[in-house]
PDB file of C-alpha atoms in Angstrom:
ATOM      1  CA  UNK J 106      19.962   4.578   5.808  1.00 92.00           C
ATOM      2  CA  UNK J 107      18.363   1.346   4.758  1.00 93.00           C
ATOM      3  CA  UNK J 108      15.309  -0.366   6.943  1.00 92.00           C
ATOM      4  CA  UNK J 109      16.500  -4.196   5.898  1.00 91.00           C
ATOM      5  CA  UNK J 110      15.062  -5.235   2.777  1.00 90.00           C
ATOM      6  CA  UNK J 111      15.084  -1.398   1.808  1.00 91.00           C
ATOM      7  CA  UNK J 112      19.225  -1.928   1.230  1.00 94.00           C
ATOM      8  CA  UNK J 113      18.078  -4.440  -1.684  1.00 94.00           C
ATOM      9  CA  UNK J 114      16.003  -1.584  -3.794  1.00 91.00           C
ATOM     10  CA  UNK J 115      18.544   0.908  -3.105  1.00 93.00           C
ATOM     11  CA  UNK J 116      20.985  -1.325  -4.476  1.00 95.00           C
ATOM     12  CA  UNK J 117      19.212  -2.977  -7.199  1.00 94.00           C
ATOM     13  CA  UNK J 118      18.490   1.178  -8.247  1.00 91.00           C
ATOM     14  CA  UNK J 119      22.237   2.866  -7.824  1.00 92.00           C
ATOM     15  CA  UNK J 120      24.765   0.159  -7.026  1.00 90.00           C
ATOM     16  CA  UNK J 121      27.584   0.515  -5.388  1.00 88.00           C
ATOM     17  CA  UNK J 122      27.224   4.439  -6.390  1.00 90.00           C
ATOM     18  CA  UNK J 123      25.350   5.416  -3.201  1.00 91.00           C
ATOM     19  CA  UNK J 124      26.447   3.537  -0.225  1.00 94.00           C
ATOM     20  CA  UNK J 125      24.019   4.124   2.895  1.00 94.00           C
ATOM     21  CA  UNK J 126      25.281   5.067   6.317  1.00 93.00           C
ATOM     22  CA  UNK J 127      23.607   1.936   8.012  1.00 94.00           C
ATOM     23  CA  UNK J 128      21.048  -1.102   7.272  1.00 96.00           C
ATOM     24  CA  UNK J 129      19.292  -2.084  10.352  1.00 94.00           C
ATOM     25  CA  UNK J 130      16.945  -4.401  10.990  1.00 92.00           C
ATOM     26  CA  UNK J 131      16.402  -8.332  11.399  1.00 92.00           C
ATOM     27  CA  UNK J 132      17.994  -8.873   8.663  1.00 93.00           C
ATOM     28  CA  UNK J 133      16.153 -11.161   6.917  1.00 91.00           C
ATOM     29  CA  UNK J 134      15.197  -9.414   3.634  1.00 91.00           C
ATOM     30  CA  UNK J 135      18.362  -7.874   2.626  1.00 94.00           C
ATOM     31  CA  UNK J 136      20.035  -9.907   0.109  1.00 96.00           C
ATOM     32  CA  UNK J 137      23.579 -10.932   1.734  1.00 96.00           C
ATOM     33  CA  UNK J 138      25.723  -9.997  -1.231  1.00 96.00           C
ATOM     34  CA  UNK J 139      23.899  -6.549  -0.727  1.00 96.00           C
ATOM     35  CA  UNK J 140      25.427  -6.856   2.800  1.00 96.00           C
ATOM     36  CA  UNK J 141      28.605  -7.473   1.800  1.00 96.00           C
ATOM     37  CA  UNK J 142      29.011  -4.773  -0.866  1.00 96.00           C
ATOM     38  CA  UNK J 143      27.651  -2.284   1.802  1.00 95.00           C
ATOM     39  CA  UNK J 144      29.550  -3.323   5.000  1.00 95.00           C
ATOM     40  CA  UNK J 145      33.210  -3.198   2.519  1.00 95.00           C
ATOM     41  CA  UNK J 146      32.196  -0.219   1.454  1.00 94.00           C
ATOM     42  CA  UNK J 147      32.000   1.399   5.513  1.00 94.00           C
ATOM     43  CA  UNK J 148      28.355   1.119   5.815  1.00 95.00           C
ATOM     44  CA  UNK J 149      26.947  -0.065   9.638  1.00 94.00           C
ATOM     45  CA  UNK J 150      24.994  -3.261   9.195  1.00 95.00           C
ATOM     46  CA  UNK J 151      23.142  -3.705  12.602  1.00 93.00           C
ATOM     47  CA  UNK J 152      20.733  -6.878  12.973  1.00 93.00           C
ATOM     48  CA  UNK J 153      18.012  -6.264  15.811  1.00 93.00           C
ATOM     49  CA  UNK J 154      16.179  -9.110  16.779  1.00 88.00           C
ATOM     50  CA  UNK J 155      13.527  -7.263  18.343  1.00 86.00           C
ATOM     51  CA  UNK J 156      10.227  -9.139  16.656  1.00 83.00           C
ATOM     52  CA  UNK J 157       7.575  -6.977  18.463  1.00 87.00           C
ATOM     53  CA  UNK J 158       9.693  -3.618  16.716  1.00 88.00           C
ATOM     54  CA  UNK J 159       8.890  -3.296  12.211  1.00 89.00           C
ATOM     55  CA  UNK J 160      12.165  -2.580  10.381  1.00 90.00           C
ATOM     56  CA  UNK J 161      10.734   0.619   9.995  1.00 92.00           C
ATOM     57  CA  UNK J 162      10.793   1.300  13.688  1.00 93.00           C
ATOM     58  CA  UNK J 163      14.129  -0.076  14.400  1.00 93.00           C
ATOM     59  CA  UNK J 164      15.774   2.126  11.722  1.00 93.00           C
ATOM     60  CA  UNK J 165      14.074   5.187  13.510  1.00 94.00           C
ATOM     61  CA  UNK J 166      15.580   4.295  16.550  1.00 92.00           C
ATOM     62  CA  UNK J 167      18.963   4.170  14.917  1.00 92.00           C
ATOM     63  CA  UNK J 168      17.926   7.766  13.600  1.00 92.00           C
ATOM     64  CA  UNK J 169      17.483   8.770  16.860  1.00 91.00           C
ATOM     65  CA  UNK J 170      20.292   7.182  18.927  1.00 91.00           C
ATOM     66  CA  UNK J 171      22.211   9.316  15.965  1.00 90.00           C
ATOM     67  CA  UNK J 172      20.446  12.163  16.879  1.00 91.00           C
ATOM     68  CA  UNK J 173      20.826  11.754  20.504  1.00 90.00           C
ATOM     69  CA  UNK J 174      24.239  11.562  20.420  1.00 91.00           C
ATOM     70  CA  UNK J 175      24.753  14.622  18.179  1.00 91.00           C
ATOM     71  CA  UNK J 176      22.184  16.606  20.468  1.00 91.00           C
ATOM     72  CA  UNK J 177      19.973  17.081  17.621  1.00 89.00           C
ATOM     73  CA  UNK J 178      16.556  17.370  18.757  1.00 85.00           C
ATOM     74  CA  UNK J 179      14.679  18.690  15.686  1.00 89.00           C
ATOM     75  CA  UNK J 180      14.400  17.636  12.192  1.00 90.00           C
ATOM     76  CA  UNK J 181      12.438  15.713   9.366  1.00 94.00           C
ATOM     77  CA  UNK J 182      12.970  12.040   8.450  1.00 94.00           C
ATOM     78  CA  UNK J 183      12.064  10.812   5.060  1.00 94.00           C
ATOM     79  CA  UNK J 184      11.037   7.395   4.481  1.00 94.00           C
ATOM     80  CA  UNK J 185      10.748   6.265   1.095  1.00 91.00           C
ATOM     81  CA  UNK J 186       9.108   3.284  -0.498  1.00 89.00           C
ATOM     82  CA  UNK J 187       6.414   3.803   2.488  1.00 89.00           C
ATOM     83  CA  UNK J 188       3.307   2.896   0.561  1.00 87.00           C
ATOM     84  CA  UNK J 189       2.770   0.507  -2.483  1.00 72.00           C
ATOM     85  CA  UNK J 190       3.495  -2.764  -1.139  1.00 78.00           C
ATOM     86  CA  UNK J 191       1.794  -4.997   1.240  1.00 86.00           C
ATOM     87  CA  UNK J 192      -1.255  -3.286   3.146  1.00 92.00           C
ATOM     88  CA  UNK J 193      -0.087  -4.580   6.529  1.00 92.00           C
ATOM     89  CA  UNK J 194       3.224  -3.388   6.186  1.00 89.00           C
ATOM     90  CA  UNK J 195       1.867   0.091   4.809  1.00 93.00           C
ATOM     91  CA  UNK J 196       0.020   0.376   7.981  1.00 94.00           C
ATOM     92  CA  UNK J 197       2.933  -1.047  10.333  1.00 93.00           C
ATOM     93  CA  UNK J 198       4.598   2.500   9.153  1.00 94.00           C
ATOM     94  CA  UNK J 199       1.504   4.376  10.210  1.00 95.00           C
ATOM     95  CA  UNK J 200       1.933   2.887  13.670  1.00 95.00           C
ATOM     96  CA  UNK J 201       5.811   3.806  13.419  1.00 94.00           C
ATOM     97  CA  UNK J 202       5.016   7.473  12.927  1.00 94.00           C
ATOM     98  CA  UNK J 203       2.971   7.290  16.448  1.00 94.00           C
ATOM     99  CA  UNK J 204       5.729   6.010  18.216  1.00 93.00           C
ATOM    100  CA  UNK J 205       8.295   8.283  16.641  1.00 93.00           C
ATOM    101  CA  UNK J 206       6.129  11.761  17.547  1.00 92.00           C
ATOM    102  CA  UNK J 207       6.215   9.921  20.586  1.00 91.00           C
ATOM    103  CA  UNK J 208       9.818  10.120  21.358  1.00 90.00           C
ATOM    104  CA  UNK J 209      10.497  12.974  19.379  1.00 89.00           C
ATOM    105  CA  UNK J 210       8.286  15.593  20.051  1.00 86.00           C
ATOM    106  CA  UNK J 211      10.408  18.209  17.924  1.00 86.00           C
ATOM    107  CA  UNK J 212      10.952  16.279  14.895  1.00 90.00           C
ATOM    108  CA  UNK J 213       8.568  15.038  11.697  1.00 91.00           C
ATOM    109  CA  UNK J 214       8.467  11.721  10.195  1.00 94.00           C
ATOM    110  CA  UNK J 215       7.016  11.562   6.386  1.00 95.00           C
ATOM    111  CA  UNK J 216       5.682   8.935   4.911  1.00 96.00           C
ATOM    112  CA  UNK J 217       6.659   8.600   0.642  1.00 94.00           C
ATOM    113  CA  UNK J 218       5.113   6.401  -1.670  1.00 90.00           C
ATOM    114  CA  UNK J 219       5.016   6.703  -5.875  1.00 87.00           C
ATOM    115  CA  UNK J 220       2.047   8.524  -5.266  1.00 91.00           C
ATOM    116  CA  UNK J 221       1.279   9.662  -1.730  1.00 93.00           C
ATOM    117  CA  UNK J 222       2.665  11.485   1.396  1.00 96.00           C
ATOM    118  CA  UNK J 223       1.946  10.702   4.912  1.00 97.00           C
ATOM    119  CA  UNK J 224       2.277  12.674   8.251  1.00 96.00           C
ATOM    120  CA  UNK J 225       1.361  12.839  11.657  1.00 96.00           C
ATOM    121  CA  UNK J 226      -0.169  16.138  13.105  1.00 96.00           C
ATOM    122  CA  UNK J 227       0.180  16.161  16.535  1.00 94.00           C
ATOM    123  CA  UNK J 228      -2.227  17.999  18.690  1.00 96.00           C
ATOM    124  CA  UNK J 229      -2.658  21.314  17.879  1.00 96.00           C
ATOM    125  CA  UNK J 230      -2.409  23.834  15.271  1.00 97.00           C
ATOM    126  CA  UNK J 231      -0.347  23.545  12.033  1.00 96.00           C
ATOM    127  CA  UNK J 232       0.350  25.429   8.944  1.00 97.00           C
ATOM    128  CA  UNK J 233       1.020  23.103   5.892  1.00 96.00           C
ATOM    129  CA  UNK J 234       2.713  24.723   2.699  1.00 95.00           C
ATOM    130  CA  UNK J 235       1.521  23.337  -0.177  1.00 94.00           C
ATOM    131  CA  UNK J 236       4.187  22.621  -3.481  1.00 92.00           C
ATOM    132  CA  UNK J 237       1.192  22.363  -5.944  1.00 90.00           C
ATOM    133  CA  UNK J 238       3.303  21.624  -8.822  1.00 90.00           C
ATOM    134  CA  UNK J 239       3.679  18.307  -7.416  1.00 92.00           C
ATOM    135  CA  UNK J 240       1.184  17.850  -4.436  1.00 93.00           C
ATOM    136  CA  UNK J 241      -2.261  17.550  -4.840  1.00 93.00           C
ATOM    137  CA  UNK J 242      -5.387  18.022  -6.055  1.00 95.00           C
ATOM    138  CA  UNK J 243      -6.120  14.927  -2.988  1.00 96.00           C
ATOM    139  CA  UNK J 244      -6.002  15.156   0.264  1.00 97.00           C
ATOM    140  CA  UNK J 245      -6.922  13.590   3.583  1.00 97.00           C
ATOM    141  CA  UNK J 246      -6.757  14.043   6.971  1.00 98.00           C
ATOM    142  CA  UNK J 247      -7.674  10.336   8.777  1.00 97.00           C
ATOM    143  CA  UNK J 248      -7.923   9.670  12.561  1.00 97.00           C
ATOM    144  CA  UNK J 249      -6.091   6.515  12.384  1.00 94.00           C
ATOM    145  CA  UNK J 250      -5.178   6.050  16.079  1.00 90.00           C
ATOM    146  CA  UNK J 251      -8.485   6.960  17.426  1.00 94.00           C
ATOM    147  CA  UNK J 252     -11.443   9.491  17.240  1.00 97.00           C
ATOM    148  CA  UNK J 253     -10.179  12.730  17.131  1.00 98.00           C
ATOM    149  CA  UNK J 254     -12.856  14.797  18.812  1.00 98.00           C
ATOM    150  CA  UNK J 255     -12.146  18.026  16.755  1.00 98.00           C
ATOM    151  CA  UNK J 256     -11.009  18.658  13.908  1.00 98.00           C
ATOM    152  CA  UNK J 257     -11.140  22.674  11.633  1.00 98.00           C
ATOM    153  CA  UNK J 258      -9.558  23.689   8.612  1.00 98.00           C
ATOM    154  CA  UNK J 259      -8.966  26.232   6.070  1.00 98.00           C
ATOM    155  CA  UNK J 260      -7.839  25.732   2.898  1.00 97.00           C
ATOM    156  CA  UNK J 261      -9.376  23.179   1.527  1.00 97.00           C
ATOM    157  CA  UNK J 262     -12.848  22.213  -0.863  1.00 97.00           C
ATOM    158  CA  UNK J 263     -14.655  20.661   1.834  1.00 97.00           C
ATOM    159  CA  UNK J 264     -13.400  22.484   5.326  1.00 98.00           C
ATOM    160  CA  UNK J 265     -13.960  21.053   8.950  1.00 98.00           C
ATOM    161  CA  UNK J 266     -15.504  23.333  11.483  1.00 98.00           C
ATOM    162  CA  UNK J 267     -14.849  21.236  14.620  1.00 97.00           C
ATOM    163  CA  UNK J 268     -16.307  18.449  13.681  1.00 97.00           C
ATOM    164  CA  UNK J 269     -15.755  15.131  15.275  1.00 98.00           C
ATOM    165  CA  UNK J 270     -13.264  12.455  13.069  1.00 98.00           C
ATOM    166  CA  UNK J 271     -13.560   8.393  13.719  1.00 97.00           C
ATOM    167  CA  UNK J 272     -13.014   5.387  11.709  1.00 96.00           C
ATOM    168  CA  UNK J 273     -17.194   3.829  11.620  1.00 96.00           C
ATOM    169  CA  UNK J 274     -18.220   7.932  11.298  1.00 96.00           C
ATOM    170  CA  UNK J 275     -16.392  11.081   9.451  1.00 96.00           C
ATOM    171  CA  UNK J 276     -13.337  10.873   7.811  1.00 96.00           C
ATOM    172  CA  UNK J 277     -11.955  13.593   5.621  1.00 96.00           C
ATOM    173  CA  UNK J 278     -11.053  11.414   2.704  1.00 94.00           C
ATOM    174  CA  UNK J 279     -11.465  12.441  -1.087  1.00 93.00           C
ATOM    175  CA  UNK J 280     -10.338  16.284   0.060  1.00 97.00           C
ATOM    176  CA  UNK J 281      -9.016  18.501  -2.727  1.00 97.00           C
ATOM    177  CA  UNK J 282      -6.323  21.031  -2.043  1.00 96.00           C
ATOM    178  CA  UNK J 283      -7.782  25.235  -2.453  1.00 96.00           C
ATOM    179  CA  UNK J 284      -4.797  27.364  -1.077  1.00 95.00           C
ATOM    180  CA  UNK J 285      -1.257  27.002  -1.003  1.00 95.00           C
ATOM    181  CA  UNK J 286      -1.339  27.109   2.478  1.00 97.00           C
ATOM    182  CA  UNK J 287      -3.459  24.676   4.357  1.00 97.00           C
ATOM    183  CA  UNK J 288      -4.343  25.174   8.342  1.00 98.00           C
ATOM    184  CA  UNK J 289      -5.018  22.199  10.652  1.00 98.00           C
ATOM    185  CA  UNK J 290      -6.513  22.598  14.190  1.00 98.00           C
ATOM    186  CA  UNK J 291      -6.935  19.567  15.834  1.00 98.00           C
ATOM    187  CA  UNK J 292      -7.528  17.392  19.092  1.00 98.00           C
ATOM    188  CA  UNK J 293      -5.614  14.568  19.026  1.00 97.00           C
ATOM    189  CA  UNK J 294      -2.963  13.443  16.420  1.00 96.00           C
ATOM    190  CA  UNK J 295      -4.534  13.032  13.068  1.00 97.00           C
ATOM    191  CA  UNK J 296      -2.830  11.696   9.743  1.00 97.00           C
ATOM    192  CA  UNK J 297      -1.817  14.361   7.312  1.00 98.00           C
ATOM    193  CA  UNK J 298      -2.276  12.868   3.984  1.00 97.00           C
ATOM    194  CA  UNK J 299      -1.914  14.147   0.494  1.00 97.00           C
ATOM    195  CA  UNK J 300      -1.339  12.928  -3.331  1.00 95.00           C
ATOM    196  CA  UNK J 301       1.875  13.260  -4.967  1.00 93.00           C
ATOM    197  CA  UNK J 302       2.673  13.593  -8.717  1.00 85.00           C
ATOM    198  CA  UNK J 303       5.895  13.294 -10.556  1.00 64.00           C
ATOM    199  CA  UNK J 304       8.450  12.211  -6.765  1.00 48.00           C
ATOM    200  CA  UNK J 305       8.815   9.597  -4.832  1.00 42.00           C
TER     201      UNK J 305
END
């Protein structure tokens, strides 16, 4: 599915060849002949007015009123074209991974730009598997939503060992990627993030 102006690149890349399931949003970046190729073709072209809600975050809620009605209560969402344009938007998409670990406690949203992946880990611990061939050697792990009062790893150059993460203090930016298999222990949700080379 298409978050508004996201029906335009998908378009402007495969044409008519790949027709989404739906294009939700406000509507007011996706190009109307876009639209009208779409909606002849089947595809669900919702318009939510909803100004205090991103594109991003309305389309997740379509995901989920999908999911919801086909009792489907785990499962990974993909956004692409998540990074690389403006800065506010980029972090608008940080704040709509909050919202949707939120609601869905079972499910993972990721984050895709030309060059970097984005995730949300949750309080807890977590296993990451590394692809190496095309993740890496950077890596992060940011407390974007607030301090995250401990943080340990293993797997990576420069490990945590409980140490305390805050925007103004630590951050674990600039990481590089040891193991295939990277361990997260943390505190509060922190963002997962990690370079990618060769996808989108």
């Amino acid at each position: 599915m298409c978050a508004d102006g996201g029906a335009n690149r998908v378009y402007d890349l495969l044409g008519a060849a790949r027709v989404p399931d739906a294009v939700v949003g406000d509507l007011d970046s996706a190009r109307a002949d876009v639209l009208e190729v779409y909606e002849r073709a089947g595809c669900t072209i919702q318009r939510v007015e909803d100004q205090d809600a991103s594109d991003l975050e309305k389309a997740l809620a379509h995901v989920g009123a999908r999911w919801d009605a086909a009792k489907v209560t785990e499962g990974v969402v993909r956004v692409a074209g998540a990074f690389g344009g403006r800065f506010d938007h980029e972090l608008a998409a940080v704040n709509a991974l909050y919202g949707f670990a939120a609601a869905r406690p079972g499910a993972r949203c990721v984050l895709h730009g030309d060059r970097n992946a984005a995730a949300l880990l949750g309080a807890g611990a977590h296993e990451i598997r590394v692809r190496r061939s095309v993740e890496g050697p950077h890596c992060g792990l940011l407390p974007v939503g607030g301090a995250v009062e401990r943080v340990t790893t293993r797997g990576l150059a420069w490990n945590l060992a409980g140490q305390r993460l805050a925007f103004g203090g630590l951050v674990s930016s600039s990481n590089l990627l040891e193991d295939d298999v990277v361990c997260v222990e943390t505190s509060a949700p922190v963002l997962w993030t990690v370079e990618v080379q060769g996808i989108s």
